[in-house]
Amino acid sequence: MKRASTVLFTALAPVSWGSTYAVTTEFMPADRPLFTGLMRALPAGVALLALTRVLPRGAWWWKAATLGALNIGAFFPLLFLSAYRLPGGMAAVVGSVGPLFVAGLAALLLGERPTPRTLLTGIAAAFGVSLVVLRAASALDLVGVLAALASTASMATGTVMTKRWGRPEGVGPLALTGWQLTAGGLLIAPVALLVEGAPPALDGRNIAGYVYMALANTAVAYWLWFRGIGRLTATQVTFLGPLSPLTAAVIGWAALGQALTPVQLVGMAIAFGATLAGQVRPRTSAAAPGVPRISSVERGIQRIRSRRRVGWPSA
């Protein structure tokens, strides 16, 4: 039950991110992806720093900056560039190829060797994505697709490195989230100023969109995401990613009038099935090369011996 609740809470993050595309196109100033990324990250990061009152120490200054660049500084501008150039649901579904990226990186950096089921599940998710994307091929923009793929690769790398480095002792996921959002926002700020110029004039609709993005869509959602990375495997977390395109497609259909064909619905069903399959842990994990497997009986004997060595009762 504890693991199931962790999965459900972590899943709220990609569900929230699924609204990013609709909010961007309907509430944000046109053609300002860098400024939009800045307004999403920096206010949320500063708010979390003020709330937690914890700063990085030692090596965590550069680690937080690196994670902030991967998860925020590069990811946000690329994400919003794709959101501006692609239909909402289409921009989001491209990101669901993330499990394949994470599976490869986790094998290299975490020793999480992908099982055949993991690879098949990742391929199924990508296949579901292709069914949705290919139905709207005429509406796709090459720059938007490349930006979506690049943002996915950046987020996948950040997810794996977050799992690899963990958190400093005594530091919770809320503080870690604040570090990354602040670092990422500070990286975006000078680029946004150089490329897009001075901030645009904002009306009430823009401000409402930015407040939602900074609080619910970023501060809360990323806290849930990094909390999940600390408690689940990197592969399990990233297989929740397809919930974002599913949510975006549903919002696009319900609120923006974007049509969904039967083939696209099949693709969404396959992607959702891959999300569920990605949460099923194998019954046994593969032993490292040269390390013999230990049976359940042997593990029981080892526990009894360990209890006797420390003076615990054997039953």
PDB file of C-alpha atoms in Angstrom:
ATOM      1  CA  MET A   1       0.000   0.000   0.000  1.00  0.00           C
ATOM      2  CA  LYS A   2       2.865   2.380   0.796  1.00  0.00           C
ATOM      3  CA  ARG A   3       4.437   1.797  -2.615  1.00  0.00           C
ATOM      4  CA  ALA A   4       1.064   2.180  -4.338  1.00  0.00           C
ATOM      5  CA  SER A   5       0.489   5.531  -2.646  1.00  0.00           C
ATOM      6  CA  THR A   6       3.971   6.641  -3.694  1.00  0.00           C
ATOM      7  CA  VAL A   7       3.183   5.747  -7.297  1.00  0.00           C
ATOM      8  CA  LEU A   8      -0.163   7.563  -7.173  1.00  0.00           C
ATOM      9  CA  PHE A   9       1.303  10.726  -5.661  1.00  0.00           C
ATOM     10  CA  THR A  10       4.198  10.708  -8.129  1.00  0.00           C
ATOM     11  CA  ALA A  11       1.724  10.235 -10.988  1.00  0.00           C
ATOM     12  CA  LEU A  12       0.103  13.556 -10.079  1.00  0.00           C
ATOM     13  CA  ALA A  13       3.208  15.317 -11.407  1.00  0.00           C
ATOM     14  CA  PRO A  14       2.912  14.210 -15.066  1.00  0.00           C
ATOM     15  CA  VAL A  15      -0.859  14.632 -14.880  1.00  0.00           C
ATOM     16  CA  SER A  16      -0.288  18.247 -13.865  1.00  0.00           C
ATOM     17  CA  TRP A  17       2.343  18.698 -16.583  1.00  0.00           C
ATOM     18  CA  GLY A  18      -0.215  17.519 -19.116  1.00  0.00           C
ATOM     19  CA  SER A  19      -1.969  20.862 -18.652  1.00  0.00           C
ATOM     20  CA  THR A  20       1.186  22.798 -19.534  1.00  0.00           C
ATOM     21  CA  TYR A  21       0.492  22.816 -23.243  1.00  0.00           C
ATOM     22  CA  ALA A  22      -3.083  24.094 -23.000  1.00  0.00           C
ATOM     23  CA  VAL A  23      -2.147  26.764 -20.449  1.00  0.00           C
ATOM     24  CA  THR A  24       0.812  27.869 -22.577  1.00  0.00           C
ATOM     25  CA  THR A  25      -1.212  28.324 -25.748  1.00  0.00           C
ATOM     26  CA  GLU A  26      -4.262  29.850 -24.064  1.00  0.00           C
ATOM     27  CA  PHE A  27      -2.839  31.993 -21.251  1.00  0.00           C
ATOM     28  CA  MET A  28       0.760  32.916 -22.079  1.00  0.00           C
ATOM     29  CA  PRO A  29       2.125  35.727 -24.271  1.00  0.00           C
ATOM     30  CA  ALA A  30       2.811  34.528 -27.797  1.00  0.00           C
ATOM     31  CA  ASP A  31       6.306  33.505 -28.889  1.00  0.00           C
ATOM     32  CA  ARG A  32       8.006  33.945 -25.512  1.00  0.00           C
ATOM     33  CA  PRO A  33       9.120  30.399 -24.593  1.00  0.00           C
ATOM     34  CA  LEU A  34      12.218  31.501 -22.653  1.00  0.00           C
ATOM     35  CA  PHE A  35      10.353  34.088 -20.604  1.00  0.00           C
ATOM     36  CA  THR A  36       7.600  31.577 -19.926  1.00  0.00           C
ATOM     37  CA  GLY A  37      10.153  29.016 -18.742  1.00  0.00           C
ATOM     38  CA  LEU A  38      11.768  31.648 -16.527  1.00  0.00           C
ATOM     39  CA  MET A  39       8.467  32.665 -14.954  1.00  0.00           C
ATOM     40  CA  ARG A  40       7.622  29.049 -14.295  1.00  0.00           C
ATOM     41  CA  ALA A  41      10.925  28.140 -12.622  1.00  0.00           C
ATOM     42  CA  LEU A  42      12.469  31.067 -10.769  1.00  0.00           C
ATOM     43  CA  PRO A  43       9.490  32.286  -8.661  1.00  0.00           C
ATOM     44  CA  ALA A  44       8.723  28.689  -7.636  1.00  0.00           C
ATOM     45  CA  GLY A  45      12.370  28.042  -6.741  1.00  0.00           C
ATOM     46  CA  VAL A  46      12.723  31.213  -4.676  1.00  0.00           C
ATOM     47  CA  ALA A  47       9.468  30.433  -2.856  1.00  0.00           C
ATOM     48  CA  LEU A  48      10.711  26.943  -1.931  1.00  0.00           C
ATOM     49  CA  LEU A  49      14.077  28.307  -0.791  1.00  0.00           C
ATOM     50  CA  ALA A  50      12.276  30.763   1.482  1.00  0.00           C
ATOM     51  CA  LEU A  51      10.052  27.977   2.796  1.00  0.00           C
ATOM     52  CA  THR A  52      12.783  25.400   3.499  1.00  0.00           C
ATOM     53  CA  ARG A  53      15.645  27.797   4.376  1.00  0.00           C
ATOM     54  CA  VAL A  54      18.192  25.182   3.322  1.00  0.00           C
ATOM     55  CA  LEU A  55      21.069  25.889   0.922  1.00  0.00           C
ATOM     56  CA  PRO A  56      23.426  23.408  -0.771  1.00  0.00           C
ATOM     57  CA  ARG A  57      26.776  22.637   0.825  1.00  0.00           C
ATOM     58  CA  GLY A  58      30.078  21.481  -0.620  1.00  0.00           C
ATOM     59  CA  ALA A  59      29.773  19.437  -3.804  1.00  0.00           C
ATOM     60  CA  TRP A  60      26.028  19.939  -3.822  1.00  0.00           C
ATOM     61  CA  TRP A  61      26.468  23.443  -5.200  1.00  0.00           C
ATOM     62  CA  TRP A  62      27.624  22.092  -8.558  1.00  0.00           C
ATOM     63  CA  LYS A  63      25.396  19.015  -8.361  1.00  0.00           C
ATOM     64  CA  ALA A  64      22.318  21.182  -7.808  1.00  0.00           C
ATOM     65  CA  ALA A  65      23.398  23.432 -10.682  1.00  0.00           C
ATOM     66  CA  THR A  66      23.847  20.417 -12.971  1.00  0.00           C
ATOM     67  CA  LEU A  67      20.486  18.939 -12.065  1.00  0.00           C
ATOM     68  CA  GLY A  68      18.880  22.341 -12.383  1.00  0.00           C
ATOM     69  CA  ALA A  69      20.309  22.702 -15.886  1.00  0.00           C
ATOM     70  CA  LEU A  70      19.078  19.268 -16.991  1.00  0.00           C
ATOM     71  CA  ASN A  71      15.659  19.212 -15.321  1.00  0.00           C
ATOM     72  CA  ILE A  72      14.866  22.915 -15.624  1.00  0.00           C
ATOM     73  CA  GLY A  73      17.355  25.181 -17.421  1.00  0.00           C
ATOM     74  CA  ALA A  74      17.406  23.245 -20.700  1.00  0.00           C
ATOM     75  CA  PHE A  75      14.149  21.345 -20.298  1.00  0.00           C
ATOM     76  CA  PHE A  76      11.789  24.301 -19.832  1.00  0.00           C
ATOM     77  CA  PRO A  77      12.824  26.422 -22.851  1.00  0.00           C
ATOM     78  CA  LEU A  78      12.777  23.375 -25.135  1.00  0.00           C
ATOM     79  CA  LEU A  79       9.441  22.279 -23.700  1.00  0.00           C
ATOM     80  CA  PHE A  80       7.808  25.642 -24.279  1.00  0.00           C
ATOM     81  CA  LEU A  81       9.353  25.980 -27.735  1.00  0.00           C
ATOM     82  CA  SER A  82       7.703  22.698 -28.684  1.00  0.00           C
ATOM     83  CA  ALA A  83       4.444  23.776 -27.030  1.00  0.00           C
ATOM     84  CA  TYR A  84       4.340  26.968 -29.106  1.00  0.00           C
ATOM     85  CA  ARG A  85       5.067  25.172 -32.387  1.00  0.00           C
ATOM     86  CA  LEU A  86       2.981  21.988 -31.980  1.00  0.00           C
ATOM     87  CA  PRO A  87      -0.655  21.218 -31.103  1.00  0.00           C
ATOM     88  CA  GLY A  88      -0.978  20.634 -27.365  1.00  0.00           C
ATOM     89  CA  GLY A  89      -1.546  16.896 -27.372  1.00  0.00           C
ATOM     90  CA  MET A  90       1.028  16.345 -30.127  1.00  0.00           C
ATOM     91  CA  ALA A  91       3.769  18.230 -28.286  1.00  0.00           C
ATOM     92  CA  ALA A  92       3.144  16.194 -25.154  1.00  0.00           C
ATOM     93  CA  VAL A  93       3.042  12.709 -26.658  1.00  0.00           C
ATOM     94  CA  VAL A  94       6.528  13.093 -28.110  1.00  0.00           C
ATOM     95  CA  GLY A  95       7.769  13.209 -24.528  1.00  0.00           C
ATOM     96  CA  SER A  96       6.499   9.735 -23.789  1.00  0.00           C
ATOM     97  CA  VAL A  97       9.549   8.209 -25.489  1.00  0.00           C
ATOM     98  CA  GLY A  98      11.336   9.155 -22.261  1.00  0.00           C
ATOM     99  CA  PRO A  99      11.174   5.620 -20.784  1.00  0.00           C
ATOM    100  CA  LEU A 100      13.447   4.358 -23.563  1.00  0.00           C
ATOM    101  CA  PHE A 101      15.964   7.110 -22.867  1.00  0.00           C
ATOM    102  CA  VAL A 102      15.877   6.472 -19.129  1.00  0.00           C
ATOM    103  CA  ALA A 103      16.164   2.695 -19.519  1.00  0.00           C
ATOM    104  CA  GLY A 104      19.408   3.122 -21.479  1.00  0.00           C
ATOM    105  CA  LEU A 105      20.858   5.731 -19.131  1.00  0.00           C
ATOM    106  CA  ALA A 106      19.853   3.769 -16.019  1.00  0.00           C
ATOM    107  CA  ALA A 107      21.691   0.730 -17.371  1.00  0.00           C
ATOM    108  CA  LEU A 108      24.862   2.799 -17.876  1.00  0.00           C
ATOM    109  CA  LEU A 109      24.791   4.934 -14.737  1.00  0.00           C
ATOM    110  CA  LEU A 110      22.692   3.067 -12.159  1.00  0.00           C
ATOM    111  CA  GLY A 111      23.285  -0.577 -13.022  1.00  0.00           C
ATOM    112  CA  GLU A 112      19.535  -1.045 -13.582  1.00  0.00           C
ATOM    113  CA  ARG A 113      19.813  -3.492 -16.429  1.00  0.00           C
ATOM    114  CA  PRO A 114      16.619  -3.320 -18.489  1.00  0.00           C
ATOM    115  CA  THR A 115      14.663  -6.547 -18.625  1.00  0.00           C
ATOM    116  CA  PRO A 116      13.003  -7.716 -21.841  1.00  0.00           C
ATOM    117  CA  ARG A 117       9.681  -6.682 -20.345  1.00  0.00           C
ATOM    118  CA  THR A 118      10.991  -3.168 -19.698  1.00  0.00           C
ATOM    119  CA  LEU A 119      12.194  -2.805 -23.276  1.00  0.00           C
ATOM    120  CA  LEU A 120       8.954  -4.178 -24.696  1.00  0.00           C
ATOM    121  CA  THR A 121       6.958  -1.854 -22.471  1.00  0.00           C
ATOM    122  CA  GLY A 122       9.051   1.100 -23.624  1.00  0.00           C
ATOM    123  CA  ILE A 123       8.578   0.114 -27.257  1.00  0.00           C
ATOM    124  CA  ALA A 124       4.835  -0.228 -26.669  1.00  0.00           C
ATOM    125  CA  ALA A 125       4.740   3.274 -25.192  1.00  0.00           C
ATOM    126  CA  ALA A 126       6.648   4.663 -28.171  1.00  0.00           C
ATOM    127  CA  PHE A 127       4.347   2.783 -30.549  1.00  0.00           C
ATOM    128  CA  GLY A 128       1.307   4.264 -28.849  1.00  0.00           C
ATOM    129  CA  VAL A 129       2.889   7.703 -29.188  1.00  0.00           C
ATOM    130  CA  SER A 130       3.544   7.140 -32.892  1.00  0.00           C
ATOM    131  CA  LEU A 131      -0.095   6.261 -33.507  1.00  0.00           C
ATOM    132  CA  VAL A 132      -1.165   9.575 -32.059  1.00  0.00           C
ATOM    133  CA  VAL A 133       1.571  11.654 -33.717  1.00  0.00           C
ATOM    134  CA  LEU A 134       1.372  10.095 -37.168  1.00  0.00           C
ATOM    135  CA  ARG A 135      -2.341  10.828 -37.406  1.00  0.00           C
ATOM    136  CA  ALA A 136      -1.467  14.530 -37.219  1.00  0.00           C
ATOM    137  CA  ALA A 137       1.696  14.442 -39.321  1.00  0.00           C
ATOM    138  CA  SER A 138       0.514  17.262 -41.557  1.00  0.00           C
ATOM    139  CA  ALA A 139       0.229  19.581 -38.556  1.00  0.00           C
ATOM    140  CA  LEU A 140       3.646  18.806 -37.123  1.00  0.00           C
ATOM    141  CA  ASP A 141       6.534  21.258 -37.235  1.00  0.00           C
ATOM    142  CA  LEU A 142      10.087  19.835 -37.498  1.00  0.00           C
ATOM    143  CA  VAL A 143      11.608  22.354 -35.099  1.00  0.00           C
ATOM    144  CA  GLY A 144       8.826  21.664 -32.612  1.00  0.00           C
ATOM    145  CA  VAL A 145       9.360  17.900 -32.804  1.00  0.00           C
ATOM    146  CA  LEU A 146      13.138  18.249 -32.377  1.00  0.00           C
ATOM    147  CA  ALA A 147      12.639  20.577 -29.417  1.00  0.00           C
ATOM    148  CA  ALA A 148      10.241  18.086 -27.814  1.00  0.00           C
ATOM    149  CA  LEU A 149      12.722  15.231 -28.280  1.00  0.00           C
ATOM    150  CA  ALA A 150      15.593  17.312 -26.896  1.00  0.00           C
ATOM    151  CA  SER A 151      13.545  18.317 -23.858  1.00  0.00           C
ATOM    152  CA  THR A 152      12.723  14.661 -23.249  1.00  0.00           C
ATOM    153  CA  ALA A 153      16.392  13.665 -23.428  1.00  0.00           C
ATOM    154  CA  SER A 154      17.332  16.438 -20.999  1.00  0.00           C
ATOM    155  CA  MET A 155      14.655  15.428 -18.498  1.00  0.00           C
ATOM    156  CA  ALA A 156      15.588  11.741 -18.810  1.00  0.00           C
ATOM    157  CA  THR A 157      19.224  12.512 -18.012  1.00  0.00           C
ATOM    158  CA  GLY A 158      18.197  14.685 -15.093  1.00  0.00           C
ATOM    159  CA  THR A 159      15.944  11.951 -13.710  1.00  0.00           C
ATOM    160  CA  VAL A 160      18.732   9.365 -13.809  1.00  0.00           C
ATOM    161  CA  MET A 161      21.311  11.709 -12.278  1.00  0.00           C
ATOM    162  CA  THR A 162      18.860  12.714  -9.534  1.00  0.00           C
ATOM    163  CA  LYS A 163      18.506   9.029  -8.683  1.00  0.00           C
ATOM    164  CA  ARG A 164      22.266   8.457  -8.877  1.00  0.00           C
ATOM    165  CA  TRP A 165      23.196  11.333  -6.558  1.00  0.00           C
ATOM    166  CA  GLY A 166      20.237  11.050  -4.190  1.00  0.00           C
ATOM    167  CA  ARG A 167      19.978  13.815  -1.586  1.00  0.00           C
ATOM    168  CA  PRO A 168      22.346  15.100   1.102  1.00  0.00           C
ATOM    169  CA  GLU A 169      21.696  13.699   4.557  1.00  0.00           C
ATOM    170  CA  GLY A 170      18.959  15.635   6.316  1.00  0.00           C
ATOM    171  CA  VAL A 171      17.745  17.366   3.147  1.00  0.00           C
ATOM    172  CA  GLY A 172      14.227  16.624   1.943  1.00  0.00           C
ATOM    173  CA  PRO A 173      12.837  16.595  -1.596  1.00  0.00           C
ATOM    174  CA  LEU A 174      11.242  20.024  -1.101  1.00  0.00           C
ATOM    175  CA  ALA A 175      14.640  21.684  -0.575  1.00  0.00           C
ATOM    176  CA  LEU A 176      16.169  19.722  -3.472  1.00  0.00           C
ATOM    177  CA  THR A 177      13.326  20.917  -5.688  1.00  0.00           C
ATOM    178  CA  GLY A 178      13.939  24.520  -4.659  1.00  0.00           C
ATOM    179  CA  TRP A 179      17.656  24.248  -5.463  1.00  0.00           C
ATOM    180  CA  GLN A 180      17.008  22.923  -8.949  1.00  0.00           C
ATOM    181  CA  LEU A 181      14.244  25.357  -9.834  1.00  0.00           C
ATOM    182  CA  THR A 182      16.325  28.316  -8.677  1.00  0.00           C
ATOM    183  CA  ALA A 183      19.459  27.142 -10.496  1.00  0.00           C
ATOM    184  CA  GLY A 184      17.492  26.417 -13.664  1.00  0.00           C
ATOM    185  CA  GLY A 185      15.683  29.752 -13.521  1.00  0.00           C
ATOM    186  CA  LEU A 186      18.955  31.642 -13.101  1.00  0.00           C
ATOM    187  CA  LEU A 187      20.348  29.849 -16.157  1.00  0.00           C
ATOM    188  CA  ILE A 188      17.314  30.763 -18.246  1.00  0.00           C
ATOM    189  CA  ALA A 189      17.221  34.442 -17.182  1.00  0.00           C
ATOM    190  CA  PRO A 190      20.205  35.837 -19.164  1.00  0.00           C
ATOM    191  CA  VAL A 191      19.368  33.761 -22.235  1.00  0.00           C
ATOM    192  CA  ALA A 192      15.766  34.996 -22.163  1.00  0.00           C
ATOM    193  CA  LEU A 193      16.952  38.606 -21.889  1.00  0.00           C
ATOM    194  CA  LEU A 194      19.430  38.277 -24.763  1.00  0.00           C
ATOM    195  CA  VAL A 195      17.165  36.338 -27.114  1.00  0.00           C
ATOM    196  CA  GLU A 196      13.722  37.751 -26.363  1.00  0.00           C
ATOM    197  CA  GLY A 197      14.528  41.164 -24.927  1.00  0.00           C
ATOM    198  CA  ALA A 198      12.676  42.893 -22.117  1.00  0.00           C
ATOM    199  CA  PRO A 199       9.749  41.105 -20.463  1.00  0.00           C
ATOM    200  CA  PRO A 200       6.408  41.650 -22.212  1.00  0.00           C
ATOM    201  CA  ALA A 201       3.503  43.539 -20.712  1.00  0.00           C
ATOM    202  CA  LEU A 202       1.251  41.113 -18.848  1.00  0.00           C
ATOM    203  CA  ASP A 203      -2.513  41.210 -18.446  1.00  0.00           C
ATOM    204  CA  GLY A 204      -4.637  39.450 -15.849  1.00  0.00           C
ATOM    205  CA  ARG A 205      -4.957  36.314 -17.963  1.00  0.00           C
ATOM    206  CA  ASN A 206      -1.178  36.024 -18.342  1.00  0.00           C
ATOM    207  CA  ILE A 207      -0.600  36.536 -14.616  1.00  0.00           C
ATOM    208  CA  ALA A 208      -3.172  33.887 -13.701  1.00  0.00           C
ATOM    209  CA  GLY A 209      -1.475  31.435 -16.043  1.00  0.00           C
ATOM    210  CA  TYR A 210       1.961  32.122 -14.594  1.00  0.00           C
ATOM    211  CA  VAL A 211       0.730  31.782 -11.008  1.00  0.00           C
ATOM    212  CA  TYR A 212      -0.775  28.382 -11.820  1.00  0.00           C
ATOM    213  CA  MET A 213       2.375  27.281 -13.637  1.00  0.00           C
ATOM    214  CA  ALA A 214       4.731  28.385 -10.871  1.00  0.00           C
ATOM    215  CA  LEU A 215       2.771  26.891  -7.959  1.00  0.00           C
ATOM    216  CA  ALA A 216       0.709  23.829  -8.896  1.00  0.00           C
ATOM    217  CA  ASN A 217       2.408  22.911 -12.165  1.00  0.00           C
ATOM    218  CA  THR A 218       5.994  23.421 -10.964  1.00  0.00           C
ATOM    219  CA  ALA A 219       6.623  23.763  -7.224  1.00  0.00           C
ATOM    220  CA  VAL A 220       4.151  21.064  -6.146  1.00  0.00           C
ATOM    221  CA  ALA A 221       4.533  18.829  -9.199  1.00  0.00           C
ATOM    222  CA  TYR A 222       8.341  18.764  -9.114  1.00  0.00           C
ATOM    223  CA  TRP A 223       8.344  18.120  -5.386  1.00  0.00           C
ATOM    224  CA  LEU A 224       6.153  15.055  -5.994  1.00  0.00           C
ATOM    225  CA  TRP A 225       8.381  13.986  -8.897  1.00  0.00           C
ATOM    226  CA  PHE A 226      11.690  14.200  -6.987  1.00  0.00           C
ATOM    227  CA  ARG A 227      10.057  12.571  -3.972  1.00  0.00           C
ATOM    228  CA  GLY A 228       9.055   9.675  -6.227  1.00  0.00           C
ATOM    229  CA  ILE A 229      12.555   9.373  -7.701  1.00  0.00           C
ATOM    230  CA  GLY A 230      13.897   8.892  -4.175  1.00  0.00           C
ATOM    231  CA  ARG A 231      11.472   6.036  -3.458  1.00  0.00           C
ATOM    232  CA  LEU A 232      11.041   4.250  -6.801  1.00  0.00           C
ATOM    233  CA  THR A 233      13.444   3.138  -9.489  1.00  0.00           C
ATOM    234  CA  ALA A 234      14.277   5.610 -12.247  1.00  0.00           C
ATOM    235  CA  THR A 235      12.554   3.364 -14.789  1.00  0.00           C
ATOM    236  CA  GLN A 236       9.366   3.104 -12.743  1.00  0.00           C
ATOM    237  CA  VAL A 237       9.186   6.875 -12.359  1.00  0.00           C
ATOM    238  CA  THR A 238       9.731   7.613 -16.025  1.00  0.00           C
ATOM    239  CA  PHE A 239       7.042   5.127 -17.080  1.00  0.00           C
ATOM    240  CA  LEU A 240       4.587   7.514 -15.419  1.00  0.00           C
ATOM    241  CA  GLY A 241       5.567  10.049 -18.079  1.00  0.00           C
ATOM    242  CA  PRO A 242       2.943   8.941 -20.652  1.00  0.00           C
ATOM    243  CA  LEU A 243       0.278  10.255 -18.259  1.00  0.00           C
ATOM    244  CA  SER A 244       1.328  13.736 -19.363  1.00  0.00           C
ATOM    245  CA  PRO A 245       0.467  13.270 -23.058  1.00  0.00           C
ATOM    246  CA  LEU A 246      -2.709  11.414 -22.148  1.00  0.00           C
ATOM    247  CA  THR A 247      -3.796  14.322 -19.968  1.00  0.00           C
ATOM    248  CA  ALA A 248      -2.778  16.849 -22.634  1.00  0.00           C
ATOM    249  CA  ALA A 249      -4.711  14.996 -25.322  1.00  0.00           C
ATOM    250  CA  VAL A 250      -7.825  14.809 -23.146  1.00  0.00           C
ATOM    251  CA  ILE A 251      -7.583  18.528 -22.323  1.00  0.00           C
ATOM    252  CA  GLY A 252      -7.021  19.315 -25.995  1.00  0.00           C
ATOM    253  CA  TRP A 253     -10.155  17.376 -26.898  1.00  0.00           C
ATOM    254  CA  ALA A 254     -12.348  18.602 -24.035  1.00  0.00           C
ATOM    255  CA  ALA A 255     -11.266  22.253 -23.797  1.00  0.00           C
ATOM    256  CA  LEU A 256      -9.614  23.175 -27.091  1.00  0.00           C
ATOM    257  CA  GLY A 257     -11.753  21.293 -29.587  1.00  0.00           C
ATOM    258  CA  GLN A 258      -8.907  19.140 -30.919  1.00  0.00           C
ATOM    259  CA  ALA A 259     -10.286  16.016 -32.591  1.00  0.00           C
ATOM    260  CA  LEU A 260      -9.176  12.518 -31.607  1.00  0.00           C
ATOM    261  CA  THR A 261      -9.472   9.777 -34.219  1.00  0.00           C
ATOM    262  CA  PRO A 262     -10.055   6.099 -33.341  1.00  0.00           C
ATOM    263  CA  VAL A 263      -6.414   5.328 -34.192  1.00  0.00           C
ATOM    264  CA  GLN A 264      -5.245   8.043 -31.822  1.00  0.00           C
ATOM    265  CA  LEU A 265      -7.470   6.632 -29.086  1.00  0.00           C
ATOM    266  CA  VAL A 266      -5.895   3.206 -29.606  1.00  0.00           C
ATOM    267  CA  GLY A 267      -2.469   4.807 -29.303  1.00  0.00           C
ATOM    268  CA  MET A 268      -3.473   6.492 -26.067  1.00  0.00           C
ATOM    269  CA  ALA A 269      -4.741   3.171 -24.703  1.00  0.00           C
ATOM    270  CA  ILE A 270      -1.450   1.477 -25.541  1.00  0.00           C
ATOM    271  CA  ALA A 271       0.530   4.284 -23.876  1.00  0.00           C
ATOM    272  CA  PHE A 272      -1.628   4.037 -20.762  1.00  0.00           C
ATOM    273  CA  GLY A 273      -1.171   0.274 -20.667  1.00  0.00           C
ATOM    274  CA  ALA A 274       2.589   0.771 -20.888  1.00  0.00           C
ATOM    275  CA  THR A 275       2.388   3.153 -17.927  1.00  0.00           C
ATOM    276  CA  LEU A 276       0.655   0.506 -15.825  1.00  0.00           C
ATOM    277  CA  ALA A 277       3.023  -2.254 -16.959  1.00  0.00           C
ATOM    278  CA  GLY A 278       6.021  -0.090 -16.115  1.00  0.00           C
ATOM    279  CA  GLN A 279       4.979  -0.037 -12.448  1.00  0.00           C
ATOM    280  CA  VAL A 280       5.071  -3.841 -12.050  1.00  0.00           C
ATOM    281  CA  ARG A 281       8.330  -4.868 -10.461  1.00  0.00           C
ATOM    282  CA  PRO A 282       9.913  -8.188 -11.442  1.00  0.00           C
ATOM    283  CA  ARG A 283       9.608 -10.882  -8.791  1.00  0.00           C
ATOM    284  CA  THR A 284      13.344 -11.398  -8.734  1.00  0.00           C
ATOM    285  CA  SER A 285      16.110  -9.063  -9.785  1.00  0.00           C
ATOM    286  CA  ALA A 286      18.977 -10.265 -11.898  1.00  0.00           C
ATOM    287  CA  ALA A 287      22.124 -11.001  -9.971  1.00  0.00           C
ATOM    288  CA  ALA A 288      25.277  -9.170 -10.886  1.00  0.00           C
ATOM    289  CA  PRO A 289      27.780 -11.127 -13.016  1.00  0.00           C
ATOM    290  CA  GLY A 290      29.642 -13.652 -10.888  1.00  0.00           C
ATOM    291  CA  VAL A 291      27.321 -13.228  -7.880  1.00  0.00           C
ATOM    292  CA  PRO A 292      25.257 -16.343  -7.066  1.00  0.00           C
ATOM    293  CA  ARG A 293      21.553 -16.049  -6.381  1.00  0.00           C
ATOM    294  CA  ILE A 294      20.436 -16.525  -2.769  1.00  0.00           C
ATOM    295  CA  SER A 295      17.315 -18.556  -2.153  1.00  0.00           C
ATOM    296  CA  SER A 296      14.588 -17.470   0.244  1.00  0.00           C
ATOM    297  CA  VAL A 297      15.597 -20.276   2.656  1.00  0.00           C
ATOM    298  CA  GLU A 298      19.202 -19.066   2.697  1.00  0.00           C
ATOM    299  CA  ARG A 299      18.063 -15.499   3.301  1.00  0.00           C
ATOM    300  CA  GLY A 300      15.975 -16.703   6.249  1.00  0.00           C
ATOM    301  CA  ILE A 301      18.947 -18.523   7.743  1.00  0.00           C
ATOM    302  CA  GLN A 302      21.099 -15.413   7.331  1.00  0.00           C
ATOM    303  CA  ARG A 303      18.502 -13.285   9.142  1.00  0.00           C
ATOM    304  CA  ILE A 304      18.335 -15.755  12.050  1.00  0.00           C
ATOM    305  CA  ARG A 305      22.130 -15.785  12.359  1.00  0.00           C
ATOM    306  CA  SER A 306      22.231 -11.989  12.229  1.00  0.00           C
ATOM    307  CA  ARG A 307      19.660 -11.739  15.050  1.00  0.00           C
ATOM    308  CA  ARG A 308      21.628 -14.171  17.212  1.00  0.00           C
ATOM    309  CA  ARG A 309      24.841 -12.185  16.695  1.00  0.00           C
ATOM    310  CA  VAL A 310      23.211  -9.034  18.071  1.00  0.00           C
ATOM    311  CA  GLY A 311      21.366 -10.847  20.840  1.00  0.00           C
ATOM    312  CA  TRP A 312      17.855 -10.703  19.358  1.00  0.00           C
ATOM    313  CA  PRO A 313      15.441 -13.577  19.984  1.00  0.00           C
ATOM    314  CA  SER A 314      15.367 -16.059  17.120  1.00  0.00           C
ATOM    315  CA  ALA A 315      11.569 -16.037  16.957  1.00  0.00           C
TER     316      ALA A 315
END
